[in-house]
Short mmCIF file of C-alpha atoms in Angstrom, two decimals:
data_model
loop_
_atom_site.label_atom_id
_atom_site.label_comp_id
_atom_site.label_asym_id
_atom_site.label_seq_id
_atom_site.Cartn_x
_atom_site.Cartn_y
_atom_site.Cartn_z
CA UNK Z 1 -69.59 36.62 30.91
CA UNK Z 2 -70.26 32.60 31.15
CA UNK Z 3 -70.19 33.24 26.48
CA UNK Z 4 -66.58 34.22 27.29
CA UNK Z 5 -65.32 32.19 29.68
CA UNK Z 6 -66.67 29.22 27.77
CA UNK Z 7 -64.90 30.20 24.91
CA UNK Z 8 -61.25 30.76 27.18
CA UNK Z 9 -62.04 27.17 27.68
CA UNK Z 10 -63.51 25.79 24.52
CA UNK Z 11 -60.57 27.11 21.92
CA UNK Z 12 -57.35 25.77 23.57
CA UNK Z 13 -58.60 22.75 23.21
CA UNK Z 14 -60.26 22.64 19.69
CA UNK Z 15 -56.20 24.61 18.86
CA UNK Z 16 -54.60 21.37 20.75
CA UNK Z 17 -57.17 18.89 19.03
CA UNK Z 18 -55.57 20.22 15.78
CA UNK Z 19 -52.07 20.59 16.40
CA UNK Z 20 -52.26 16.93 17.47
CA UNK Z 21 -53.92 15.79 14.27
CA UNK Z 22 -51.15 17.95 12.59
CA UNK Z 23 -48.75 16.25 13.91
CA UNK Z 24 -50.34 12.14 13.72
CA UNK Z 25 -49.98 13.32 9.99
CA UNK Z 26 -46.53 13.91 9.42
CA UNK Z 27 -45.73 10.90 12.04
CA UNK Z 28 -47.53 8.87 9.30
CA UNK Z 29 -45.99 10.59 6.80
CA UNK Z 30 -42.22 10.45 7.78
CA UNK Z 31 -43.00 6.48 7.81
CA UNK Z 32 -43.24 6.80 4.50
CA UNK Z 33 -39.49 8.46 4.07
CA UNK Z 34 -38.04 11.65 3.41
CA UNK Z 35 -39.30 13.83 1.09
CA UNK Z 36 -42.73 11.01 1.00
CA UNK Z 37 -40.25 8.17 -0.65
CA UNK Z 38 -41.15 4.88 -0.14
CA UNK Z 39 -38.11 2.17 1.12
CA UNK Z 40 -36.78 0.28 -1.62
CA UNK Z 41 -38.27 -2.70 -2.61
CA UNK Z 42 -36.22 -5.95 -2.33
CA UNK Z 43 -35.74 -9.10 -4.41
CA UNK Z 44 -37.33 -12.37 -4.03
CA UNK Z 45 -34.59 -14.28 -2.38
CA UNK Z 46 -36.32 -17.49 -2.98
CA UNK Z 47 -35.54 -16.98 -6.86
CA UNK Z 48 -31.72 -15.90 -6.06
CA UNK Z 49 -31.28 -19.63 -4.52
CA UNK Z 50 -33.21 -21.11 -7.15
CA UNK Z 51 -31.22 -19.51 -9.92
CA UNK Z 52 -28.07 -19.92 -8.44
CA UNK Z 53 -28.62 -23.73 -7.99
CA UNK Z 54 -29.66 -23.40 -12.11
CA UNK Z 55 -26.22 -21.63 -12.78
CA UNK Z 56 -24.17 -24.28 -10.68
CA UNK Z 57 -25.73 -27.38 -12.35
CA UNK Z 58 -23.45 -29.15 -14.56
CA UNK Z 59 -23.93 -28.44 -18.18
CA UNK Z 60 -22.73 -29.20 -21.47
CA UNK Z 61 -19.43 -27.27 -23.08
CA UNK Z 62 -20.00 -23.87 -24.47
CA UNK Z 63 -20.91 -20.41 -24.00
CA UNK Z 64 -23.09 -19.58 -21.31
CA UNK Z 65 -24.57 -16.05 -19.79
CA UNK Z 66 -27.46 -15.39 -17.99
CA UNK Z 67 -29.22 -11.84 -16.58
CA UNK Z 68 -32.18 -12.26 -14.39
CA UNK Z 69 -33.75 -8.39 -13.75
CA UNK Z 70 -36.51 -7.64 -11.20
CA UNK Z 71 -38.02 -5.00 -13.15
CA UNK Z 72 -40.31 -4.17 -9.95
CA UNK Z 73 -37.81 -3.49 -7.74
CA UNK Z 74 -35.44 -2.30 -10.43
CA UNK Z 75 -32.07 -4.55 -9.13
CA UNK Z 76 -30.80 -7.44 -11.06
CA UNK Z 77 -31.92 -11.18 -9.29
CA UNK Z 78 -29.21 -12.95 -10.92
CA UNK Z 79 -26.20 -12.38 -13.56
CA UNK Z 80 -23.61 -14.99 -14.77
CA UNK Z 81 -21.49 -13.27 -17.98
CA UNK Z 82 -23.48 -10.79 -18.72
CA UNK Z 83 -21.00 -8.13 -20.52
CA UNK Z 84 -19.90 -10.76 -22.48
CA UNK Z 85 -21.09 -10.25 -26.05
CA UNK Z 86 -22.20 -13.37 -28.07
CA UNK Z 87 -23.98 -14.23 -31.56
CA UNK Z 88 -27.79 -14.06 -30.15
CA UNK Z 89 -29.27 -14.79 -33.79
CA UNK Z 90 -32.85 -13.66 -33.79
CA UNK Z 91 -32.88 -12.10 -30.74
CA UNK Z 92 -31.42 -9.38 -32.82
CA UNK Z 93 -34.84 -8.79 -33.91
CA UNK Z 94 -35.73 -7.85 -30.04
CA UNK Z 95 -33.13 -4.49 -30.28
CA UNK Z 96 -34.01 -3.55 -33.92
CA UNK Z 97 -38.05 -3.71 -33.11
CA UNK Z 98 -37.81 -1.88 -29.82
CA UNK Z 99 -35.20 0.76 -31.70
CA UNK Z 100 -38.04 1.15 -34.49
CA UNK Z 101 -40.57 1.61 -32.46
CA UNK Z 102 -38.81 4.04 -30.55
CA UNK Z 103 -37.89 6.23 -33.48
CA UNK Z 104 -41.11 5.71 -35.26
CA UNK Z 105 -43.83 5.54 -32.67
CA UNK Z 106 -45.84 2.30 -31.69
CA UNK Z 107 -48.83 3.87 -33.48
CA UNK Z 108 -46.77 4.23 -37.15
CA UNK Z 109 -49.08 3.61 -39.69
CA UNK Z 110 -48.20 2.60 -43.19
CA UNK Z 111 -50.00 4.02 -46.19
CA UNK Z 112 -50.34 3.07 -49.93
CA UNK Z 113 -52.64 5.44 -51.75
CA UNK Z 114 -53.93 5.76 -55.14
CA UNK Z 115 -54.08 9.65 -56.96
CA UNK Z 116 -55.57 10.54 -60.16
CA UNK Z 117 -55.27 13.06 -62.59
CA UNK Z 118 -57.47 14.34 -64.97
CA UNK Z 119 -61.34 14.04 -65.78
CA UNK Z 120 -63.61 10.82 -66.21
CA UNK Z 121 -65.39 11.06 -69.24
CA UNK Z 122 -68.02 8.47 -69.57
CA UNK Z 123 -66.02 4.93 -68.28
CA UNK Z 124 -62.89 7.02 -69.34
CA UNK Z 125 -60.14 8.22 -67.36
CA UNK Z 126 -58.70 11.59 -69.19
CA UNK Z 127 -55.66 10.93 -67.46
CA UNK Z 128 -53.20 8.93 -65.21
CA UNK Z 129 -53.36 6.96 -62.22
CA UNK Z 130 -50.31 7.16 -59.33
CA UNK Z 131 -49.64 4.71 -56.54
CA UNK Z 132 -47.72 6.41 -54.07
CA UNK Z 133 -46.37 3.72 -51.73
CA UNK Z 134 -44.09 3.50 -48.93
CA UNK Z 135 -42.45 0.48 -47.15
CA UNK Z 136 -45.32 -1.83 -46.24
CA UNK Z 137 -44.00 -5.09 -45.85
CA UNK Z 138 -47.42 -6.80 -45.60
CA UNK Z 139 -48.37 -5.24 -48.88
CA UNK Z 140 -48.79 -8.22 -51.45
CA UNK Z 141 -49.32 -8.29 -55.03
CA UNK Z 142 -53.25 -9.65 -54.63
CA UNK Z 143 -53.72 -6.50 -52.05
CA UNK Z 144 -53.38 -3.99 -55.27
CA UNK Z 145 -56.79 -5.00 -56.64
CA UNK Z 146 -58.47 -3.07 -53.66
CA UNK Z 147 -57.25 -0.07 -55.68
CA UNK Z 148 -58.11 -1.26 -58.98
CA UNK Z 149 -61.52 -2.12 -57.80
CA UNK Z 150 -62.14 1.54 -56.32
CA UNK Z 151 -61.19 1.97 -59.97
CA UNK Z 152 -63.84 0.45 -61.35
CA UNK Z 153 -66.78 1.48 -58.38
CA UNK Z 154 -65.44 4.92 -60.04
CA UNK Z 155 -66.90 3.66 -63.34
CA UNK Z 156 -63.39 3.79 -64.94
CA UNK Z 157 -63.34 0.76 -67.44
CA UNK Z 158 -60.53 2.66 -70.03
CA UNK Z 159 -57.34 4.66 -68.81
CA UNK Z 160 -56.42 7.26 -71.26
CA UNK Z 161 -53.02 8.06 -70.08
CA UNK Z 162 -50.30 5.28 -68.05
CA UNK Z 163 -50.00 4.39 -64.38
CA UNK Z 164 -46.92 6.52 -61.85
CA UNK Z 165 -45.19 4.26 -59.06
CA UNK Z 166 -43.76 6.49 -56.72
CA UNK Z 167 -42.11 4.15 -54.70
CA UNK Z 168 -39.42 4.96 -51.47
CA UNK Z 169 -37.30 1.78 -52.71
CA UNK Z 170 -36.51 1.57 -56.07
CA UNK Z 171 -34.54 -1.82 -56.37
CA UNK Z 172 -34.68 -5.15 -55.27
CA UNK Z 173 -34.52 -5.87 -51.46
CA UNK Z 174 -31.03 -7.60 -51.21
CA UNK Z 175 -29.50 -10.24 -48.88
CA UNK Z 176 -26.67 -9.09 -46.34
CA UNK Z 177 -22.87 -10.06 -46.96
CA UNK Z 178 -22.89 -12.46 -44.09
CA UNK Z 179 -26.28 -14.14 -44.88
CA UNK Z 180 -26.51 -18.03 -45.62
CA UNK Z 181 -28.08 -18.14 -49.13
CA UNK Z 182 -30.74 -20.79 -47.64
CA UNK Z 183 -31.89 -18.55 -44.77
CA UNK Z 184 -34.24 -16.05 -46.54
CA UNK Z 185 -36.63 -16.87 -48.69
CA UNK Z 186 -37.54 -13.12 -50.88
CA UNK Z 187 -40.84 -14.80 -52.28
CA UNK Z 188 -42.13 -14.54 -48.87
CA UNK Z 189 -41.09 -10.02 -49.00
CA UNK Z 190 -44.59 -7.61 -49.53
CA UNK Z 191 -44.75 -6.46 -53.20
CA UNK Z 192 -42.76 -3.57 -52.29
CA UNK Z 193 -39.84 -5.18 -52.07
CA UNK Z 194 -39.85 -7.31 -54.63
CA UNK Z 195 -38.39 -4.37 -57.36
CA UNK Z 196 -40.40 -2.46 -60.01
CA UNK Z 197 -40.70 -4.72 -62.39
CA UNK Z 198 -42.44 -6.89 -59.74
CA UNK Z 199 -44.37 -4.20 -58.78
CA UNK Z 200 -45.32 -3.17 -62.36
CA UNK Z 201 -46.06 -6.88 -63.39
CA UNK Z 202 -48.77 -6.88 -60.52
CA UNK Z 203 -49.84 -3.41 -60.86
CA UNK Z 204 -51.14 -4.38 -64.67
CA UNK Z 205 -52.34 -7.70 -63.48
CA UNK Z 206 -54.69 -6.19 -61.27
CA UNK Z 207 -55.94 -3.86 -63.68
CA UNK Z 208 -56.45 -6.52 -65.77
CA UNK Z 209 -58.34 -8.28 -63.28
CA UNK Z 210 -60.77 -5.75 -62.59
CA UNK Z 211 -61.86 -5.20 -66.77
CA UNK Z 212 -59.11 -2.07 -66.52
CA UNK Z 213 -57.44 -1.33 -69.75
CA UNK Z 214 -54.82 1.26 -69.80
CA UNK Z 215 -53.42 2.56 -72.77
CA UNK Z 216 -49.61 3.96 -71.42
CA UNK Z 217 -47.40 1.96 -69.31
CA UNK Z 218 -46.05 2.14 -65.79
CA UNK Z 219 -43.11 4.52 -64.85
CA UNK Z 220 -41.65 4.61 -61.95
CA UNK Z 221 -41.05 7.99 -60.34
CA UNK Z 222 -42.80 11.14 -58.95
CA UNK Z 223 -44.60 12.49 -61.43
CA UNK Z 224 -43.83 16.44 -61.41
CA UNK Z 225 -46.99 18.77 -59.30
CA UNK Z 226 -47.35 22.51 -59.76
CA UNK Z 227 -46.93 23.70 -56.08
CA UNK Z 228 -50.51 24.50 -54.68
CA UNK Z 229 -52.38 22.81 -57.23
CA UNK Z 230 -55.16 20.47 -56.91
CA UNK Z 231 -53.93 18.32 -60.06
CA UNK Z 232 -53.76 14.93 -58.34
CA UNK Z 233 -56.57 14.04 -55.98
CA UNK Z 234 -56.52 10.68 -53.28
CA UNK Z 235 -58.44 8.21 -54.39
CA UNK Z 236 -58.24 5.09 -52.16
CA UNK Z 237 -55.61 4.40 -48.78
CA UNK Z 238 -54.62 0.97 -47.98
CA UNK Z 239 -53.09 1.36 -43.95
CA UNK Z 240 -51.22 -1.50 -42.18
CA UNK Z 241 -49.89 -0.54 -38.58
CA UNK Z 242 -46.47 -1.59 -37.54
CA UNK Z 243 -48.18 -3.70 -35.19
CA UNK Z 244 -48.51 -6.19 -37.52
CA UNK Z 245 -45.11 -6.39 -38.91
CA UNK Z 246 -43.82 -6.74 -35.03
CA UNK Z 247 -46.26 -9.33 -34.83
CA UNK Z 248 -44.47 -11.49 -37.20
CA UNK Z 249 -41.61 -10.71 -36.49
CA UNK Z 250 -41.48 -11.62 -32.72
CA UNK Z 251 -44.06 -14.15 -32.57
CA UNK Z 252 -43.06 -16.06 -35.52
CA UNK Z 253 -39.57 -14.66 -35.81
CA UNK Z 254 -39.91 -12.96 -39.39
CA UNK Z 255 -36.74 -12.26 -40.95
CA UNK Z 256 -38.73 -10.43 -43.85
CA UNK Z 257 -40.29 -8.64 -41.86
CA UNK Z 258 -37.24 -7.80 -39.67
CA UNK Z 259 -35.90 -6.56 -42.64
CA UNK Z 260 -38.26 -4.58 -44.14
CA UNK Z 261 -38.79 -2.70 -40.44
CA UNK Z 262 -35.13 -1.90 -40.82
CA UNK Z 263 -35.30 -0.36 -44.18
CA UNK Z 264 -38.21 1.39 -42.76
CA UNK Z 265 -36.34 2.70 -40.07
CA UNK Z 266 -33.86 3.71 -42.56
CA UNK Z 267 -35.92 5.61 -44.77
CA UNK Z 268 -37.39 7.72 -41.31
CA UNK Z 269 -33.91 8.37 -40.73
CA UNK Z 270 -32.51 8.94 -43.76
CA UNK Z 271 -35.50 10.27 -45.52
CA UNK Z 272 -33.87 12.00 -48.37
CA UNK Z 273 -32.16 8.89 -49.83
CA UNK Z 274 -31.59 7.46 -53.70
CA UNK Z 275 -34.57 4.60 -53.26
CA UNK Z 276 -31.35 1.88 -52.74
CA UNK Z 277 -31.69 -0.77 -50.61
CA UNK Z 278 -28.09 -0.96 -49.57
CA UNK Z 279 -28.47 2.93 -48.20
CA UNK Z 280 -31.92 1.80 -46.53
CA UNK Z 281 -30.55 -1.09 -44.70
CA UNK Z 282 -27.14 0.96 -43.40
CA UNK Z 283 -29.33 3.71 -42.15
CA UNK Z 284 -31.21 1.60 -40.35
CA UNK Z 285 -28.46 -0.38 -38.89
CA UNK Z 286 -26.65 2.75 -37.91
CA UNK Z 287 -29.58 3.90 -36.00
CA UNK Z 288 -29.83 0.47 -34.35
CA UNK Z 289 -26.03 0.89 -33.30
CA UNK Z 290 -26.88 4.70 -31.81
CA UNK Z 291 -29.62 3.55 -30.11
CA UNK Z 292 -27.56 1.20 -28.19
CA UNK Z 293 -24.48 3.74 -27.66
CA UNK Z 294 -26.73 6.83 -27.03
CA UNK Z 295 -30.57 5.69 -25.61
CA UNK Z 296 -29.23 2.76 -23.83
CA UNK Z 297 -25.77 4.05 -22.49
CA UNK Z 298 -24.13 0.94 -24.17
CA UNK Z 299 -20.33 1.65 -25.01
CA UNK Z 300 -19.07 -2.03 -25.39
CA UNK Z 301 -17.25 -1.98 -28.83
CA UNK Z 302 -18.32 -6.12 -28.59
CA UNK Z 303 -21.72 -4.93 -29.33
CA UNK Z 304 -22.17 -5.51 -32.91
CA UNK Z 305 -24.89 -5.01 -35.20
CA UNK Z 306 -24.95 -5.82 -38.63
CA UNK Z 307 -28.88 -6.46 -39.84
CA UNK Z 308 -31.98 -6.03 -37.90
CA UNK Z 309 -33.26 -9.93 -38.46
CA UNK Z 310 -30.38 -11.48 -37.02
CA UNK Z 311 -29.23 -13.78 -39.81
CA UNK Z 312 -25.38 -12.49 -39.49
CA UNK Z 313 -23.45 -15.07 -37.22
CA UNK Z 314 -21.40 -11.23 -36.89
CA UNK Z 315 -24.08 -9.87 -34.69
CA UNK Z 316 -23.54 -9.90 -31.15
CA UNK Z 317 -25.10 -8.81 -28.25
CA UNK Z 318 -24.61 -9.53 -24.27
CA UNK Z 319 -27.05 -10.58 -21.65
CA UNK Z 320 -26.51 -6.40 -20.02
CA UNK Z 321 -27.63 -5.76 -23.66
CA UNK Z 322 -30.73 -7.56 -24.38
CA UNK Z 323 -31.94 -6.39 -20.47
CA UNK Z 324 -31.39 -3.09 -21.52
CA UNK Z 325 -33.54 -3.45 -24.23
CA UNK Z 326 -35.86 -5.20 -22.54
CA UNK Z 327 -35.66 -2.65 -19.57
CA UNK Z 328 -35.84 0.56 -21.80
CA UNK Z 329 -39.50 -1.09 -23.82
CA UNK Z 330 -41.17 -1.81 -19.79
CA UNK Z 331 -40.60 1.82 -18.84
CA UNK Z 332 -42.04 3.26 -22.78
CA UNK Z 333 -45.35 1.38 -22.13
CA UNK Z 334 -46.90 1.69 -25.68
CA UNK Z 335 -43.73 -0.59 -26.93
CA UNK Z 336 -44.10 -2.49 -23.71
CA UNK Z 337 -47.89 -3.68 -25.09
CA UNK Z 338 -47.02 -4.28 -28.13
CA UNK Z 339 -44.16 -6.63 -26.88
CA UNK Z 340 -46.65 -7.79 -24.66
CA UNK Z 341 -48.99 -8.80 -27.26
CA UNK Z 342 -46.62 -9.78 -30.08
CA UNK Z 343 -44.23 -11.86 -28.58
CA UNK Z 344 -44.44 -15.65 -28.97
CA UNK Z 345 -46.14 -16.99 -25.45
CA UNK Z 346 -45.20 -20.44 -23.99
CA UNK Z 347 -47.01 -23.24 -25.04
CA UNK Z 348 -49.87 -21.39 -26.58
CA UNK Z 349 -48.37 -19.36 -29.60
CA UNK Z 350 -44.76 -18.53 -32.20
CA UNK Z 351 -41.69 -20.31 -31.55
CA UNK Z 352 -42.79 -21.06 -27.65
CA UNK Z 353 -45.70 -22.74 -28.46
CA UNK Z 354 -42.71 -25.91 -28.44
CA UNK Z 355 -40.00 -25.12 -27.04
CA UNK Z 356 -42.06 -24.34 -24.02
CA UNK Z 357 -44.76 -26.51 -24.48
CA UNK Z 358 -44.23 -28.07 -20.85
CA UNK Z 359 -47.71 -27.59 -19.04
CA UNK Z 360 -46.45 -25.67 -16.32
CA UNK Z 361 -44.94 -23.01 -18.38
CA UNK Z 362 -48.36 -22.56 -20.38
CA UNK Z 363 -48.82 -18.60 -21.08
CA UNK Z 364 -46.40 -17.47 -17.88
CA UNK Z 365 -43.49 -16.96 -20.41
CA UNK Z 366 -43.48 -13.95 -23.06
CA UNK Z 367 -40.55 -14.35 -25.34
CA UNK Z 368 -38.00 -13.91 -28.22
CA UNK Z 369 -36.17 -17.20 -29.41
CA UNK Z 370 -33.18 -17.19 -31.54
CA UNK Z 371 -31.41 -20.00 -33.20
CA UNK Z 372 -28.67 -21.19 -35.58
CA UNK Z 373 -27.57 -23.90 -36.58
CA UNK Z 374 -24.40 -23.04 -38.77
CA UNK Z 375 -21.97 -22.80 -38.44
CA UNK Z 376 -21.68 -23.63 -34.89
CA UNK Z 377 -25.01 -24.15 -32.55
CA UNK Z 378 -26.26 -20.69 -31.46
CA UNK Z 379 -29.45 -20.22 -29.12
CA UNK Z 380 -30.96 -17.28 -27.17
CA UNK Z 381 -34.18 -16.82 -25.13
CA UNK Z 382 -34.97 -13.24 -23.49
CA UNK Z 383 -38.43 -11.97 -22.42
CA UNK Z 384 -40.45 -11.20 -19.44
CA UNK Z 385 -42.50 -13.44 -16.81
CA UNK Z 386 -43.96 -12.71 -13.25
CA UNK Z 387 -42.49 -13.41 -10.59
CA UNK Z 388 -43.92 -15.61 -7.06
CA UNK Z 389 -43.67 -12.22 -5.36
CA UNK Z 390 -45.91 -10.42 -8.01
CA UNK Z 391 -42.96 -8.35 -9.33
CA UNK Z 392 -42.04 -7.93 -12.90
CA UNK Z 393 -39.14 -10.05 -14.47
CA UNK Z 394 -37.21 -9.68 -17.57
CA UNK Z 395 -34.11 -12.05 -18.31
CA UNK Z 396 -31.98 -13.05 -21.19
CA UNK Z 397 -30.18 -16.11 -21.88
CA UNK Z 398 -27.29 -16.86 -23.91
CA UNK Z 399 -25.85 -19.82 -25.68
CA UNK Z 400 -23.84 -20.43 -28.24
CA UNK Z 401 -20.84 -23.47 -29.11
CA UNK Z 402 -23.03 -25.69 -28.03
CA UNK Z 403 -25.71 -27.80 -29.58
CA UNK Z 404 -29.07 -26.10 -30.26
CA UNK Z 405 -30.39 -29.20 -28.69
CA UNK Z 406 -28.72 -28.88 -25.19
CA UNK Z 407 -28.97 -24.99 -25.34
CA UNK Z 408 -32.96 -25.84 -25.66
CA UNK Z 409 -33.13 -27.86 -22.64
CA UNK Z 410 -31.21 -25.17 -20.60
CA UNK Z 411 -33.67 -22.91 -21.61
CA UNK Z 412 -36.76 -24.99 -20.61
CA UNK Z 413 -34.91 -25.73 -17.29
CA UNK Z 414 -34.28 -21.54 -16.76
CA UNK Z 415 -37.75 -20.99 -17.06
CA UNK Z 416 -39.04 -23.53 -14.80
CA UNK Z 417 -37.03 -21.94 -12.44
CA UNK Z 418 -37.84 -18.98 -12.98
CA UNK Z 419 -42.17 -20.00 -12.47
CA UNK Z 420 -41.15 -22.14 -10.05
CA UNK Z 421 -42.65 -20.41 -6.96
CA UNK Z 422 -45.69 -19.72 -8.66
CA UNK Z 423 -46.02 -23.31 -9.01
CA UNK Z 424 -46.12 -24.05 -5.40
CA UNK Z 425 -48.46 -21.33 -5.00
CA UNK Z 426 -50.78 -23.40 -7.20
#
């Protein structure tokens, strides 16, 4: 009897012990929010004075725009013009990377492999040699010995039959319409852009090199395979990531580079193309213009995109535009690294190693610079920084009708306002 009456005692109050802890936890909970959502994060309102002070400053005639996006807290900080659409120059390259990566994957490898056919007979190959290559822009003409060389750690001294080049572009890379004829230099293209003859003319050099002889020529082409067979067999892969090619590109603003990622980009989308360049490069811009219409919801016909490098004064983008871009890479984080790691840094590396070589600015600034001269001044800066609250900032800002010179110190001044509460931190 005292068992049971010390459990009619005991149990409502371990059952009221519980219910109580039950219902401290949803209390905490429905602190939180409904449905366990957090409140919104807000703005640093310090930066929304300081920026607005930047805006109001006197400055020198000419086009201005400026988008200041809390990435953190996912609500713009500060916007002057930003739907207006200006030439951004090589900021260009900023939309044609991120639309590459996108559509090729920020692990894309490219590959250059050597086949052979046929039987080695002594220091005799009884057959041909093949370079299958794609569209590796850091390719160069000195790189082909590593195949030549496997060549010879083969024993292969004499080639009985001629050397295939199966090659994705079968012509010269050529300069856009609307290009300055002093703004690209095509000595500084990889090999495989450089046209067959180039191509073949290094290809026989290298054999050469390496104590090769080779009694046929070069041909360009695919050779023809009998489905199944085992004719041709991989003999030695030269790989590249894209990283590298994004690396010049940002950091050191590549336009060779820009290009050749756009005629790789046009190959993956067009993939079943005639080897020209001029098809290459429009497939590639027209998936650069459908990435902005479709993937970033961008229907502004004063969006214009004409070349991935930036070099047409035709190309123009807004300050909503290169946010977007910048917005869309933060929230894919394997492009958002690479941007990270590629882009030109203030005062340590690229083009921001002096134009933001102020002390203060040192490595807090990750960005994309583009500039023109001709034939009117034209200067962007977009990127990302931190901000004094610890949130994430991207921004983009646009000049152009002005001189490079004054668009340069507007640009220094933005980002010094943009650090500037970290400073006082310090």
């Amino acid at each position: 009897m005292k068992q049971k009456n010390w459990l009619r005692i005991t149990l409502p109050l371990v059952l009221a012990v519980l219910v109580a802890a039950c219902g401290g936890k949803e209390k905490k909970n429905n602190s939180v929010g409904k449905k366990g959502q957090t409140s919104p994060l807000s703005v640093d309102t310090s930066l929304q004075s300081r920026l607005k002070a930047f805006s109001a400053q006197p400055r020198v005639k000419g086009r201005f725009g400026l988008y200041v996006y809390d990435l953190t807290a996912d609500k713009p900080v500060t916007a002057v013009d930003i739907d207006h659409a200006q030439p951004v120059a090589s900021c260009t390259k900023l939309l044609s990377g991120v639309a590459a990566l996108h559509k090729l994957g920020a692990g894309y490898t490219y590959r250059t492999t050597l086949y052979t056919r046929g039987h080695v007979e002594k220091d005799t190959l009884r057959g041909d040699i093949m370079l299958m290559a794609g569209l590796d822009p850091l390719l160069r003409a000195e790189d082909l010995t590593r195949f030549t060389r496997h060549l010879r750690s083969m024993g292969i001294r004499y080639i009985d039959g001629g050397c295939w080049l199966n090659l994705k572009l079968k012509e010269k890379v050529k300069a856009e319409a609307h290009w300055y004829p002093w703004d690209l230099s095509f000595s500084k293209y990889g090999i495989l852009f450089k046209g067959p003859d180039a191509i073949t003319k290094a290809m026989k050099a290298a054999l050469a090199a390496d104590g090769i002889h080779m009694k046929g020529d070069c041909r360009v082409g695919a050779p023809m395979v009998r489905p199944h067979s085992n004719e041709w067999k991989g003999r030695f892969r030269y790989l590249h990531p894209v990283s590298g090619v994004t690396y010049f590109m940002w950091k050191n603003s590549s336009n060779t580079k820009a290009t050749s990622l756009l005629y790789t980009l046009g190959n993956a989308v067009r993939p079943r193309n005639n080897g020209s360049a001029d098809v290459l490069a429009k497939a590639g811009a027209d998936y650069v213009r459908t990435f902005l219409r479709d993937t970033l919801q961008l229907h502004d016909k004063g969006l214009v995109v004409h070349d991935g490098c930036g070099l047409c004064t035709y190309n123009h983008l807004s300050p909503h535009a290169l946010v977007a871009v910048l917005t869309f890479a933060y929230h894919h984080k394997p492009i958002y690294r690479q941007l990270m790691r590629n882009l030109a840094i203030a005062g340590v590396d690229g083009t921001l190693r002096g134009l933001l070589s102020d002390p203060r600015l040192k490595g807090l600034i990750h960005g994309k610079t583009g500039t023109l001269s001709h034939p009117y001044g034209i200067s962007s800066l977009a990127g990302y920084c931190k901000g004094a609250d610890g949130h994430d900032l991207c921004f983009a800002c646009l000049n152009s009708e002005m001189s490079v010179l004054d668009a340069h110190v507007l640009q220094r001044k933005l980002c010094l306002t943009l650090v500037g509460a970290n400073l006082k931190k310090k």
